[in-house]
XYZ file of C-alpha atoms in Angstrom:
129
model
C 2.603 -92.261 151.303
C 0.309 -91.702 148.383
C 3.106 -91.646 145.814
C 4.504 -94.956 147.048
C 1.162 -96.634 147.633
C -0.788 -95.498 144.595
C 1.977 -94.784 142.114
C 3.191 -91.532 140.684
C 0.569 -91.526 137.917
C -2.300 -91.367 140.380
C -0.487 -88.737 142.456
C -0.043 -86.632 139.323
C -3.729 -87.004 138.485
C -4.787 -85.983 142.006
C -2.517 -82.939 141.970
C -3.636 -81.933 138.464
C -7.345 -82.283 139.192
C -7.014 -80.603 142.580
C -5.040 -77.709 141.131
C -7.580 -77.254 138.347
C -10.461 -77.290 140.822
C -8.697 -74.755 143.047
C -8.013 -72.464 140.095
C -11.660 -72.627 138.969
C -12.808 -71.882 142.527
C -10.457 -68.873 142.712
C -11.860 -67.494 139.469
C -15.449 -67.992 140.676
C -14.743 -66.218 143.973
C -12.912 -63.368 142.249
C -15.810 -62.875 139.839
C -18.395 -63.056 142.658
C -16.484 -60.440 144.646
C -16.077 -58.253 141.557
C -19.858 -58.311 141.134
C -20.029 -56.816 144.628
C -17.582 -54.042 143.738
C -14.485 -55.616 145.321
C -11.325 -55.156 143.278
C -9.523 -58.107 141.756
C -6.416 -57.359 143.812
C -8.377 -57.347 147.083
C -10.109 -60.574 146.077
C -6.739 -62.243 145.393
C -5.441 -61.065 148.764
C -8.510 -62.571 150.447
C -8.082 -65.820 148.502
C -4.418 -66.032 149.509
C -5.218 -65.371 153.182
C -7.959 -68.022 153.209
C -5.606 -70.379 151.367
C -2.944 -69.855 154.026
C -5.423 -70.699 156.781
C -6.656 -73.816 154.984
C -3.100 -74.884 154.143
C -2.089 -74.577 157.771
C -5.097 -76.650 158.769
C -4.241 -79.303 156.169
C -0.709 -79.551 157.556
C -1.944 -79.568 161.143
C -4.541 -82.268 160.526
C -2.393 -84.449 158.256
C 1.232 -83.954 159.335
C 2.530 -86.801 157.107
C 3.734 -85.007 153.940
C 2.816 -87.961 151.758
C -0.660 -88.640 153.091
C -3.398 -88.747 150.474
C -5.685 -86.204 152.157
C -2.834 -83.736 152.643
C -1.670 -84.056 149.039
C -5.217 -83.599 147.760
C -5.872 -80.586 150.018
C -2.601 -78.898 149.106
C -3.209 -79.595 145.405
C -6.536 -77.757 145.563
C -4.945 -74.940 147.562
C -2.065 -74.614 145.096
C -4.603 -73.817 142.391
C -6.683 -71.688 144.767
C -3.868 -69.363 145.827
C -1.750 -67.511 143.330
C 1.554 -65.788 143.699
C 1.547 -64.671 140.068
C -1.736 -62.762 140.404
C -0.484 -61.220 143.645
C 2.728 -60.119 141.916
C 0.968 -58.544 138.952
C -1.531 -56.787 141.255
C 1.332 -55.233 143.237
C 3.088 -54.183 140.019
C -0.132 -52.699 138.601
C -0.660 -50.694 141.787
C 2.910 -49.380 141.650
C 2.582 -48.442 137.967
C -0.694 -46.649 138.712
C 1.043 -44.597 141.398
C -0.854 -46.350 144.202
C 2.150 -47.188 146.324
C 0.115 -47.433 149.537
C -2.149 -49.994 147.887
C 0.887 -51.920 146.634
C 2.395 -51.916 150.133
C -0.902 -53.152 151.613
C -1.140 -56.042 149.123
C 2.519 -56.951 149.539
C 2.412 -56.827 153.337
C -0.864 -58.701 153.512
C 0.486 -61.537 151.395
C 4.148 -61.781 152.351
C 3.779 -61.221 156.084
C 0.260 -62.362 156.930
C -0.024 -65.627 155.014
C 2.820 -67.483 156.787
C 1.533 -66.305 160.178
C -1.999 -67.418 159.322
C -0.740 -70.807 158.130
C 1.260 -71.324 161.337
C -1.661 -70.372 163.569
C -4.020 -72.609 161.580
C -1.614 -75.558 161.818
C -1.392 -75.093 165.582
C -5.158 -74.797 165.944
C -5.602 -77.976 163.897
C -3.282 -79.817 166.265
C -0.166 -79.942 164.136
C 2.027 -77.793 166.346
C 4.754 -75.605 164.952
C 7.136 -76.803 162.276
């Protein structure tokens, strides 16, 4: 287990750096998609769906919760995906009277991401939790 083997200081550094990298990558992807005319809310939905798939793969490939590769992968993905941006996008859609859009974003995130993560974990060989 990385925390036991390397110490909590190194684990904290890995999680912090990974989270920062993931956040920077999310911003870069959102900006790149915006340059192509894709809304910020749709970009965040795509990021969250990809993050669910990659998270499922990380769990499937490294089933030990304390393994270094799994901690590093999930640290990057925790910065990559964002529940707060999803929440504000849904709220903004509701406030703008775009209830169908809000329902699409909500459904896509709340229902699809766990299913995608489960399928990805199975495909990566981790089976079902």
